[in-house]
PDB file of C-alpha atoms in Angstrom:
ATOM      1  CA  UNK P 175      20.300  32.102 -20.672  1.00 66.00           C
ATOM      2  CA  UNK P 176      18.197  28.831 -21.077  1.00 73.00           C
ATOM      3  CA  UNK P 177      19.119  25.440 -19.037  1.00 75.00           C
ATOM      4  CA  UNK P 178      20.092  23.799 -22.638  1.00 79.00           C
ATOM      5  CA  UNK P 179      22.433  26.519 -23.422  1.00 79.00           C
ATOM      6  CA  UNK P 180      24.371  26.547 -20.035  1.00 77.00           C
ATOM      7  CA  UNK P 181      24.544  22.497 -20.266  1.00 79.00           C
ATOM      8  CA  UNK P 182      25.822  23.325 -24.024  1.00 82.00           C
ATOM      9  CA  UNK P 183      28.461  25.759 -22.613  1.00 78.00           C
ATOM     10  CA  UNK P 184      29.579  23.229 -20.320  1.00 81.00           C
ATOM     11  CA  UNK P 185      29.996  20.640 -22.470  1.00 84.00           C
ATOM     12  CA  UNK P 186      32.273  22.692 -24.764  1.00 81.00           C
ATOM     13  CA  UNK P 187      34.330  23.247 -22.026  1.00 80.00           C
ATOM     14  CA  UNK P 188      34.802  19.493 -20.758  1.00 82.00           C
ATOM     15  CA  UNK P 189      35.098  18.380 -24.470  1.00 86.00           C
ATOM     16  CA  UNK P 190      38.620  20.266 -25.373  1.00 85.00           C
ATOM     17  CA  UNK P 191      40.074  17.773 -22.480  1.00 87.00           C
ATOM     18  CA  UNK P 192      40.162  15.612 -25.914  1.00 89.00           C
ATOM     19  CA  UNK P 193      42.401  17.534 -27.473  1.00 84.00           C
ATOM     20  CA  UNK P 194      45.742  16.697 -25.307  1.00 81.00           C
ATOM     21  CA  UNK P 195      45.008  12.803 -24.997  1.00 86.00           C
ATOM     22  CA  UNK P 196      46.074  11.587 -28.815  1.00 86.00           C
ATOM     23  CA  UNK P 197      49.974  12.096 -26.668  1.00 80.00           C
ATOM     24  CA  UNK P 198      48.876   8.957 -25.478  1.00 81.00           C
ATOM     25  CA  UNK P 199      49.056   7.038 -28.802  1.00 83.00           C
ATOM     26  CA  UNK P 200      53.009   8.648 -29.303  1.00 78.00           C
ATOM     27  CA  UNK P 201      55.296   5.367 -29.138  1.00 72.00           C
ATOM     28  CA  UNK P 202      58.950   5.023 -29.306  1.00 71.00           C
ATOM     29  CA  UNK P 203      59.944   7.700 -27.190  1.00 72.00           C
ATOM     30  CA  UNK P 204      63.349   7.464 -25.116  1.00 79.00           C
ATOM     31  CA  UNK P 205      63.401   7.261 -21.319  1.00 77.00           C
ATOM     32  CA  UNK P 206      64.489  10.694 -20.885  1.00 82.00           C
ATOM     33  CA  UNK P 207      61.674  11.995 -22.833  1.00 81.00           C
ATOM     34  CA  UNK P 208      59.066   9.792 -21.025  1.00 78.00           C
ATOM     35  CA  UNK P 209      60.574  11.317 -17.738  1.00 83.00           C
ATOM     36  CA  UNK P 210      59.951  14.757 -18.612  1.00 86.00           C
ATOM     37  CA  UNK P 211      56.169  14.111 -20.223  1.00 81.00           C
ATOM     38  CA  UNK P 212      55.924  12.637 -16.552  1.00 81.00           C
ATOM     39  CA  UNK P 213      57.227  15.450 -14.710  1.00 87.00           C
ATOM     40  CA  UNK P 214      55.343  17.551 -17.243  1.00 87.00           C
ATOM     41  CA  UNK P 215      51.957  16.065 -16.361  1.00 82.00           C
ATOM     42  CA  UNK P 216      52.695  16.218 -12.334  1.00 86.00           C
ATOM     43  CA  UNK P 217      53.509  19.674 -12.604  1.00 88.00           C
ATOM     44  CA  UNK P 218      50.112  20.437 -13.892  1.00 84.00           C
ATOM     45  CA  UNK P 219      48.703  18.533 -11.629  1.00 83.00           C
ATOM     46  CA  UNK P 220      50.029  20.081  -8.739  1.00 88.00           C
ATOM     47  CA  UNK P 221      48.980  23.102 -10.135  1.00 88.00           C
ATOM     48  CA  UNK P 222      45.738  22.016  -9.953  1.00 82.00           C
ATOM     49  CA  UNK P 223      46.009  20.074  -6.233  1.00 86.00           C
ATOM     50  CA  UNK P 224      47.176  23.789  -4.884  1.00 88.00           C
ATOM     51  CA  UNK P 225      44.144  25.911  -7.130  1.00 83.00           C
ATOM     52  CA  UNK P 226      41.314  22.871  -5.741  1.00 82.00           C
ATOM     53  CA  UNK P 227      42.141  23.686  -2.234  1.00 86.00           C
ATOM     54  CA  UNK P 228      42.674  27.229  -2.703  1.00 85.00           C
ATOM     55  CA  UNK P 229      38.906  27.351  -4.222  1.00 80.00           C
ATOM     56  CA  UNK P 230      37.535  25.099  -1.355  1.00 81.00           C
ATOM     57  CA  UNK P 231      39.328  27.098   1.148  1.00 81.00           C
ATOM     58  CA  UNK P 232      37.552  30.441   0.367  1.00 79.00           C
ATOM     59  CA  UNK P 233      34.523  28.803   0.785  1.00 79.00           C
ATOM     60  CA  UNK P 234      34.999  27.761   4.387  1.00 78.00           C
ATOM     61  CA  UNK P 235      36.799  31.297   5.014  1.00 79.00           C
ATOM     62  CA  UNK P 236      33.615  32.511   4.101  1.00 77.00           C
ATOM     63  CA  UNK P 237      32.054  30.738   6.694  1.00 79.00           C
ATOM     64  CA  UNK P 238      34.177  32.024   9.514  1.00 75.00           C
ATOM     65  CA  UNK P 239      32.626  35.518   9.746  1.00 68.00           C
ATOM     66  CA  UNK P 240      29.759  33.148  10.459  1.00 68.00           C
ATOM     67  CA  UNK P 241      31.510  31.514  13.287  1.00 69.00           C
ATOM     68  CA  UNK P 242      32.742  34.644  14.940  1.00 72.00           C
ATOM     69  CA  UNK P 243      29.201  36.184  15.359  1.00 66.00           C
ATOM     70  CA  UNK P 244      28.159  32.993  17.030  1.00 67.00           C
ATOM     71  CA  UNK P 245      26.923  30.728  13.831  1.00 65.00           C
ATOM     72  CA  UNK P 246      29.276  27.636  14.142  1.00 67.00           C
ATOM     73  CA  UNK P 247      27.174  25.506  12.782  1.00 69.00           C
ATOM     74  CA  UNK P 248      27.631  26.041   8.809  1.00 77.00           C
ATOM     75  CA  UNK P 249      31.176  25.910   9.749  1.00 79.00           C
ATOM     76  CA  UNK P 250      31.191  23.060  11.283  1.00 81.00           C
ATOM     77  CA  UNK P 251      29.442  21.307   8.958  1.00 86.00           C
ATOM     78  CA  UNK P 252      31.660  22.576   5.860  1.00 87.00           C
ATOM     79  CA  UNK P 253      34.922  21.952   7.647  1.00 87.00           C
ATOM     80  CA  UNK P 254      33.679  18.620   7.926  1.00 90.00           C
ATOM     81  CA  UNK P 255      32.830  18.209   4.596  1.00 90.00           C
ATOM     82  CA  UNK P 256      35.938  19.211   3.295  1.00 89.00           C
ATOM     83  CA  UNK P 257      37.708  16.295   5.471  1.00 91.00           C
ATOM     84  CA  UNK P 258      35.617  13.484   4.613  1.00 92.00           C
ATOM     85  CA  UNK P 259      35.729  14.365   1.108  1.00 88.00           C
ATOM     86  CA  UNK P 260      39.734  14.499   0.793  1.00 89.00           C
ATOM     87  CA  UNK P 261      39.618  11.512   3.140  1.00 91.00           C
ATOM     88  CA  UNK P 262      37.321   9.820   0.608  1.00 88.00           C
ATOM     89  CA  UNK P 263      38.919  10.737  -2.893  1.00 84.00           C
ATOM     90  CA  UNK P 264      42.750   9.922  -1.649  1.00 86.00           C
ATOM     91  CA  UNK P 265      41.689   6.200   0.446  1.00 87.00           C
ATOM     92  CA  UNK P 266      38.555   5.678  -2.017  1.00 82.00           C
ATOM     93  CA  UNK P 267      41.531   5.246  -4.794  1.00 76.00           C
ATOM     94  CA  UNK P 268      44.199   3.353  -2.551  1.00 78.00           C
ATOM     95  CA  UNK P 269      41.603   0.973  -1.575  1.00 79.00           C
ATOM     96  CA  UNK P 270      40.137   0.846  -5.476  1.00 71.00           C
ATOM     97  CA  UNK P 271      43.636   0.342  -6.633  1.00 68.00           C
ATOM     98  CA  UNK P 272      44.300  -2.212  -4.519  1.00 71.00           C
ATOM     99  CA  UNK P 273      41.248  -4.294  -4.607  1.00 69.00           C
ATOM    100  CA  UNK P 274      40.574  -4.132  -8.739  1.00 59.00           C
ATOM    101  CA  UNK P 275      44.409  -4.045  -9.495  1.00 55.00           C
ATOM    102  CA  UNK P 276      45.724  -6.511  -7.219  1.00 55.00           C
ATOM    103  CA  UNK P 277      48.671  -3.605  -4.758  1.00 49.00           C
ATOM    104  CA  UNK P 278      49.734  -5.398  -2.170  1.00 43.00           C
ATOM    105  CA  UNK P 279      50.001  -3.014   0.854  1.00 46.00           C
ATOM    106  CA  UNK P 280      53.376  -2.624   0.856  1.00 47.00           C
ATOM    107  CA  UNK P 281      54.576  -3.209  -2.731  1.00 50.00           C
ATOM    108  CA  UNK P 282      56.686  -1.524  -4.646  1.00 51.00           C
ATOM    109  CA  UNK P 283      54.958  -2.044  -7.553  1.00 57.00           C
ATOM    110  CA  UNK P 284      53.501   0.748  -9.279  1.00 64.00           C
ATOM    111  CA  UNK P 285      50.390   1.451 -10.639  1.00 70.00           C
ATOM    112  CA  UNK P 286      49.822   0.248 -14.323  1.00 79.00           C
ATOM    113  CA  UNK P 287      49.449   3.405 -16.928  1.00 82.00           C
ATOM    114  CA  UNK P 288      46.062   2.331 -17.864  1.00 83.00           C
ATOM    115  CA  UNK P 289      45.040   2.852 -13.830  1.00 82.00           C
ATOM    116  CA  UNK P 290      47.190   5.818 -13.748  1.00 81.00           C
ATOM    117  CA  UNK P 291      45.535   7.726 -16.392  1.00 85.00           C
ATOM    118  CA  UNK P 292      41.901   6.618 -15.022  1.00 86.00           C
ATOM    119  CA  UNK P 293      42.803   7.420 -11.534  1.00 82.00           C
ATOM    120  CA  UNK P 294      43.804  10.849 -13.514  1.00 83.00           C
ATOM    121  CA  UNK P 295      40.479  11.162 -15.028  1.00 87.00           C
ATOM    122  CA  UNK P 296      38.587  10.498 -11.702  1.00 84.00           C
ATOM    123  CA  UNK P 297      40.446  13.495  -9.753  1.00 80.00           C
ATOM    124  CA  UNK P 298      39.853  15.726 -12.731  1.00 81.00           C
ATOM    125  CA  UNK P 299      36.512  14.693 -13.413  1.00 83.00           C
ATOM    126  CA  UNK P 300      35.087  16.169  -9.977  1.00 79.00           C
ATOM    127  CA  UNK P 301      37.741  19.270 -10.468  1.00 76.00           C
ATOM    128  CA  UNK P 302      35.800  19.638 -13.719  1.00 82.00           C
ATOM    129  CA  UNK P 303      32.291  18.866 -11.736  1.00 82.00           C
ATOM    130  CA  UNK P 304      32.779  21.810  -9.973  1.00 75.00           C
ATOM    131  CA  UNK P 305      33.937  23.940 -12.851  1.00 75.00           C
ATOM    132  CA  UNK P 306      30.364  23.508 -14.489  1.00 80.00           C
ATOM    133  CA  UNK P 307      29.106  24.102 -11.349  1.00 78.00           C
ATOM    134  CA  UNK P 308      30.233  27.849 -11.852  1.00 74.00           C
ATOM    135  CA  UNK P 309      28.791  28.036 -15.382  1.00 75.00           C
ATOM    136  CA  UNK P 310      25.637  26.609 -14.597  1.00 79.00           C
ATOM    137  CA  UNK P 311      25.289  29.251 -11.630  1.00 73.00           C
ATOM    138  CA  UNK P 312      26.412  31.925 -13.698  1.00 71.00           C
ATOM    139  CA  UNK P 313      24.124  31.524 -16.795  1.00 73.00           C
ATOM    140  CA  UNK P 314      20.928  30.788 -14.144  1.00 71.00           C
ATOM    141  CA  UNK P 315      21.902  33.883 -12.515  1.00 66.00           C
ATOM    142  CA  UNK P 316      21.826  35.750 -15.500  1.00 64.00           C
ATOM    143  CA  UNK P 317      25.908  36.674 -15.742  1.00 62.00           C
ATOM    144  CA  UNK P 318      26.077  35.607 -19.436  1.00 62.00           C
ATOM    145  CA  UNK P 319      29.383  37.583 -19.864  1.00 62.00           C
ATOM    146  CA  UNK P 320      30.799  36.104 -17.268  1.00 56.00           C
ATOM    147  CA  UNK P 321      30.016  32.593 -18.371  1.00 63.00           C
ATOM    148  CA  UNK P 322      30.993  33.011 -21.309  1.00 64.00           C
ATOM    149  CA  UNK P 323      34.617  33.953 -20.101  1.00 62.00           C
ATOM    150  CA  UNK P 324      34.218  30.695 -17.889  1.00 64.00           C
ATOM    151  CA  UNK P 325      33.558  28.101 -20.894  1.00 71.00           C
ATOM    152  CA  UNK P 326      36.799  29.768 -22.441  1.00 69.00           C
ATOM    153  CA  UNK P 327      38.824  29.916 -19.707  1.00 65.00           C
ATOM    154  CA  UNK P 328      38.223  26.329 -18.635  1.00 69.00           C
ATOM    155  CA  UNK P 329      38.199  25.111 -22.084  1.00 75.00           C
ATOM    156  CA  UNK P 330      41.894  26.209 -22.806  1.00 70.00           C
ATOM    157  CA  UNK P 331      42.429  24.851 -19.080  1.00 68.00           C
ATOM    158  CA  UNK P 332      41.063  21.455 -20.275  1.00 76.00           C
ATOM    159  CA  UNK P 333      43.459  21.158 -23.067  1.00 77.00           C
ATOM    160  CA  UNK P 334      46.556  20.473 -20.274  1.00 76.00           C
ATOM    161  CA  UNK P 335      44.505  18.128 -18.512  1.00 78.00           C
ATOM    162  CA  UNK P 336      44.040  16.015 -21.153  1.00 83.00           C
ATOM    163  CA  UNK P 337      47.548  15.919 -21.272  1.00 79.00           C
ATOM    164  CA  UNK P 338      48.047  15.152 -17.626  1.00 80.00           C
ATOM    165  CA  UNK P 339      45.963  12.159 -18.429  1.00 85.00           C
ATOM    166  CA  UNK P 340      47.809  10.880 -21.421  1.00 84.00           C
ATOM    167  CA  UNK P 341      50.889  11.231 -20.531  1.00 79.00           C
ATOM    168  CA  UNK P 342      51.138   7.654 -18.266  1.00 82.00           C
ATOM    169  CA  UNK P 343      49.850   6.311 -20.998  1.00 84.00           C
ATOM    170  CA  UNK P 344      52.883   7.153 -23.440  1.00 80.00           C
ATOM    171  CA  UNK P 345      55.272   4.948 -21.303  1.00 78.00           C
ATOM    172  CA  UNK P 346      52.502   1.728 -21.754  1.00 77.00           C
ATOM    173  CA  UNK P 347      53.841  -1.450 -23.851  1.00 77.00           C
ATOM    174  CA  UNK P 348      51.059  -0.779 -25.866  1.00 82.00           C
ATOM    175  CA  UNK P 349      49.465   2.427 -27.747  1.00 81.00           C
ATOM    176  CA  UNK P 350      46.193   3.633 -25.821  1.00 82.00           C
ATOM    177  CA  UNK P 351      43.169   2.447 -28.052  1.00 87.00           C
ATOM    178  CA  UNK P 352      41.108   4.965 -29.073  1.00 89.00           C
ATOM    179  CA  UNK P 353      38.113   3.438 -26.961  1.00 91.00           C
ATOM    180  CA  UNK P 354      40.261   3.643 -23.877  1.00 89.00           C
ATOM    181  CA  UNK P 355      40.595   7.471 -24.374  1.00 90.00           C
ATOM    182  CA  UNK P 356      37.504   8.025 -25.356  1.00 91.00           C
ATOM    183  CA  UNK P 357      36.240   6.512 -21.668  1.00 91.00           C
ATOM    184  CA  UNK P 358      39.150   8.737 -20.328  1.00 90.00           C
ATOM    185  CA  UNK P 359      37.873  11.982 -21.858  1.00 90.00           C
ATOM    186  CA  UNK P 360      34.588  11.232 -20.695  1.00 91.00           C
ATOM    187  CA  UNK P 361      35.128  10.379 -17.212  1.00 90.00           C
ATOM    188  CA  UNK P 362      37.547  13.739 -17.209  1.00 87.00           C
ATOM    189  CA  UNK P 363      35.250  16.340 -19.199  1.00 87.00           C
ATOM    190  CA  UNK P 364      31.987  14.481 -18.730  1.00 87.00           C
ATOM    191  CA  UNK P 365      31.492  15.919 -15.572  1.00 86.00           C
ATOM    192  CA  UNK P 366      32.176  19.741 -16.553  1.00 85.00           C
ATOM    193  CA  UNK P 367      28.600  19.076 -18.478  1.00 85.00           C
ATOM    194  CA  UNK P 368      26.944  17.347 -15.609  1.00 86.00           C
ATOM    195  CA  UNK P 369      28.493  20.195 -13.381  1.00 83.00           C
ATOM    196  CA  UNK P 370      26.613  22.782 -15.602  1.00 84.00           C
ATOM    197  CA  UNK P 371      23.131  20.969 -15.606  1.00 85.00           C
ATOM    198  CA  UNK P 372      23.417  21.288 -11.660  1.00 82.00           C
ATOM    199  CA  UNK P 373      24.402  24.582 -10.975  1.00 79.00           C
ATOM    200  CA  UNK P 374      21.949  26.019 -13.483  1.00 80.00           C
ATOM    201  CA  UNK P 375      19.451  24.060 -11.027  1.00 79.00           C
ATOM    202  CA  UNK P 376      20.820  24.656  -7.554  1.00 72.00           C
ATOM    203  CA  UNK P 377      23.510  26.448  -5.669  1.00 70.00           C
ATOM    204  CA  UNK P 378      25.254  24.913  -2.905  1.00 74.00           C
ATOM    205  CA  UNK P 379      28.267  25.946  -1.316  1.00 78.00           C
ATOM    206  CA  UNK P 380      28.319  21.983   0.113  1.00 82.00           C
ATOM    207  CA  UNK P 381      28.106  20.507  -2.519  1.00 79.00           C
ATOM    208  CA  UNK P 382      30.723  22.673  -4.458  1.00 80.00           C
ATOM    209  CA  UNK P 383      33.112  22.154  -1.151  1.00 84.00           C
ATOM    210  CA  UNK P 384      32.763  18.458  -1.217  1.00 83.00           C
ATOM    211  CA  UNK P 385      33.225  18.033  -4.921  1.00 80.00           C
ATOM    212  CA  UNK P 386      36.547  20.023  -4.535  1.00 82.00           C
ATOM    213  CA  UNK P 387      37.115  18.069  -1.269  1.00 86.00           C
ATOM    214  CA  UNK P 388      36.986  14.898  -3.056  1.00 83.00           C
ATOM    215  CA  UNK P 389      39.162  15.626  -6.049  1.00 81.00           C
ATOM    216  CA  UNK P 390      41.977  17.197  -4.033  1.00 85.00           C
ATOM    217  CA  UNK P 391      41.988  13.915  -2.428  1.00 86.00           C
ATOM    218  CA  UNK P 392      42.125  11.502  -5.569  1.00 81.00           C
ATOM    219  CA  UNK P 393      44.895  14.409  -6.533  1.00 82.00           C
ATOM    220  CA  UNK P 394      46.947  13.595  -3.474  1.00 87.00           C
ATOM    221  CA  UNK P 395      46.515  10.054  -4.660  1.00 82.00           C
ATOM    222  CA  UNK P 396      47.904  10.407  -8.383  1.00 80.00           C
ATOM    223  CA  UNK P 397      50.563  12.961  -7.908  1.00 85.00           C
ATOM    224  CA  UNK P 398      52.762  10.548  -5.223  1.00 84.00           C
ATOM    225  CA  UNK P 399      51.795   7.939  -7.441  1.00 79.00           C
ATOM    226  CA  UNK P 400      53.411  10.179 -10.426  1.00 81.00           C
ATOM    227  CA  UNK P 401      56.528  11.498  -8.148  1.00 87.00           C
ATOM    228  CA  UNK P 402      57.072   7.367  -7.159  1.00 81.00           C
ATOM    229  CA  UNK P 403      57.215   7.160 -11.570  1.00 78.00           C
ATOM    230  CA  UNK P 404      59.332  10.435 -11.751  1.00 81.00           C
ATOM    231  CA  UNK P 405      62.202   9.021  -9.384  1.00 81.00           C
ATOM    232  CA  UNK P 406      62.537   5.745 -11.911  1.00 79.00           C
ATOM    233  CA  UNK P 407      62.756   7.783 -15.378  1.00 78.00           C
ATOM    234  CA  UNK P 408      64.226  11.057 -14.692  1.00 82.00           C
ATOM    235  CA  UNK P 409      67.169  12.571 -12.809  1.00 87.00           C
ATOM    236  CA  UNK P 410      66.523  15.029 -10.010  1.00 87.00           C
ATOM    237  CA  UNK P 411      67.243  17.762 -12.281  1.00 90.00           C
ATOM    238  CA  UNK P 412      65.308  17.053 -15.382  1.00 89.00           C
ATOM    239  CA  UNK P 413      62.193  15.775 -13.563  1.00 90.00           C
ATOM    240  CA  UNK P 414      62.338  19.598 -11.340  1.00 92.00           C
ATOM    241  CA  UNK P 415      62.650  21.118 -14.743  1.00 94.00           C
ATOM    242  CA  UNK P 416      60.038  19.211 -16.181  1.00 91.00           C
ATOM    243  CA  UNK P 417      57.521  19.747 -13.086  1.00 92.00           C
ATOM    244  CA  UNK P 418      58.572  23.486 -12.979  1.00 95.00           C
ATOM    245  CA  UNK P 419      57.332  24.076 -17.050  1.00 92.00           C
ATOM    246  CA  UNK P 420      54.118  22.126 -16.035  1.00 88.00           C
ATOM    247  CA  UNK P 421      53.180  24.002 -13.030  1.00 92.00           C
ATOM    248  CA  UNK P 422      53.947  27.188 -14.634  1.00 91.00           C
ATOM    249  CA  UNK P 423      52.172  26.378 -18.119  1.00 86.00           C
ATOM    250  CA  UNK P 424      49.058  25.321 -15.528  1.00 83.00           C
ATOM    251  CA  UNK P 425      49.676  28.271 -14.035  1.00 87.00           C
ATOM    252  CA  UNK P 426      49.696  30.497 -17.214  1.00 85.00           C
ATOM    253  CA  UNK P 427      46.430  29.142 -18.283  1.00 77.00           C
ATOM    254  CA  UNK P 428      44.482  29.932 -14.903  1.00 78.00           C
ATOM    255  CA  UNK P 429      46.253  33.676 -15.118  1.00 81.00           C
ATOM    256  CA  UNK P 430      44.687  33.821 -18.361  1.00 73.00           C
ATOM    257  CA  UNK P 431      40.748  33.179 -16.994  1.00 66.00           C
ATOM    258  CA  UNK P 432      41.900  35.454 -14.424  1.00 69.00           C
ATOM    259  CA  UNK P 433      42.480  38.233 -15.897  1.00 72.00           C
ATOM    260  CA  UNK P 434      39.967  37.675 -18.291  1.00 63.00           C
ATOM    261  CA  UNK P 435      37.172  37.278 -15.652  1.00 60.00           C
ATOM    262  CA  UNK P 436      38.270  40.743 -13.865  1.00 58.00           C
TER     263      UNK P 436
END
């Protein structure tokens, strides 16, 4: 498989992140119906926060063996990229927050849903960086097949992250314009094409490690932020229902790419 058609692939798959953000332009809806969209969206995310760190932790397992026969240095190294990075993504956006938005330290002010859905985008965006990683190293290695079952199975994966990023936006005074999402998509599913375009170049179990690293961190970041929303809209029972049928439709989705990739 050519460069172009891996970047191709992996643009496919970061474009269906499109497909779930028009929830953002939904108006009128009642408090109770915000809550759950909310708990919806945090379920998926968490989903995703628990999958990241799974994926970055088999890379540094796979450095133990290493370790064990005297080699500490590689893990070393990638234990210490995987701090710095989670360190990085979950203060990089408290500090960004708080310097471009105006959070006081200790405010209880929450974010705005225009920074909520971007700080979103950012964590996804490097989840998805590292998605098109594995394309791009697939097609260069000559596992079309298996590629191909990646663009799929990340593609239908994408559709429930674009919801994860719209839904802040439904409980905004305003509709989202359609410019806004458009910069949304991009800075979510952009990446999944940049991704490709680099691992069709390069393998590097660093740099995968730290991309992860760093969007587990922004994760951390936007799911208290989302649990701080939860606890105004929703009781304790319909936001845990509502973060329950996230998770698990999350869930669902990565079975499916699973399975499929067996």
């Amino acid at each position: 498989m050519s460069q172009a058609t891996a970047v191709l692939l992996g643009a496919i798959a970061g474009a269906t992140i499109f497909l779930g953000l028009p929830v953002a332009r939904i108006r009128g809806l009642p408090k109770s119906v915000q809550g759950f969209l909310n708990a919806f969206a945090t379920g998926i995310l968490v989903f995703l926060l628990w999958d990241i760190l799974s994926h970055a932790g088999q890379k540094v397992d796979l450095t133990v063996a290493g370790a064990r026969a005297g080699d500490s240095g590689p893990l070393a190294i990638i234990a210490l990229i995987f701090a710095v990075g989670v360190g990085a993504g979950l203060l990089g956006l408290v500090y960004f927050n708080r310097a471009i938005f105006g959070r006081l330290k200790h405010s209880d002010h929450s974010p705005s849903p225009q920074s909520l859905s971007l700080a979103i985008a950012t964590g996804l965006g490097l989840h998805n960086l590292s998605e098109g990683l594995a394309i791009g190293q697939s097609a260069h290695t000559g596992a079309i097949a298996f590629a191909g079952v990646l663009v799929v199975g990340f593609a239908l994966h994408n559709v429930t992250e674009g919801f994860g990023i719209a839904a802040p936006m439904t409980m905004a005074a305003k509709p989202a314009s359609w410019g806004f999402l458009g910069l949304a998509g991009l800075i979510g599913g952009g990446p999944t094409f940049i991704g490709a375009w680099i691992g069709y170049l390069a393998s590097s179990n660093y740099f995968y490690v730290a991309f992860l690293a760093i969007a587990a961190g922004a994760l951390l970041y936007v799911v208290n932020e989302l649990f701080n929303v939860g606890r105004k809209l929703s009781s304790p029972p319909a936001f845990a229902w509502g973060l329950l049928l996230g998770f698990l439709t999350a869930y669902a989705t990565d079975l499916i790419l699973t399975f499929a990739s067996a």
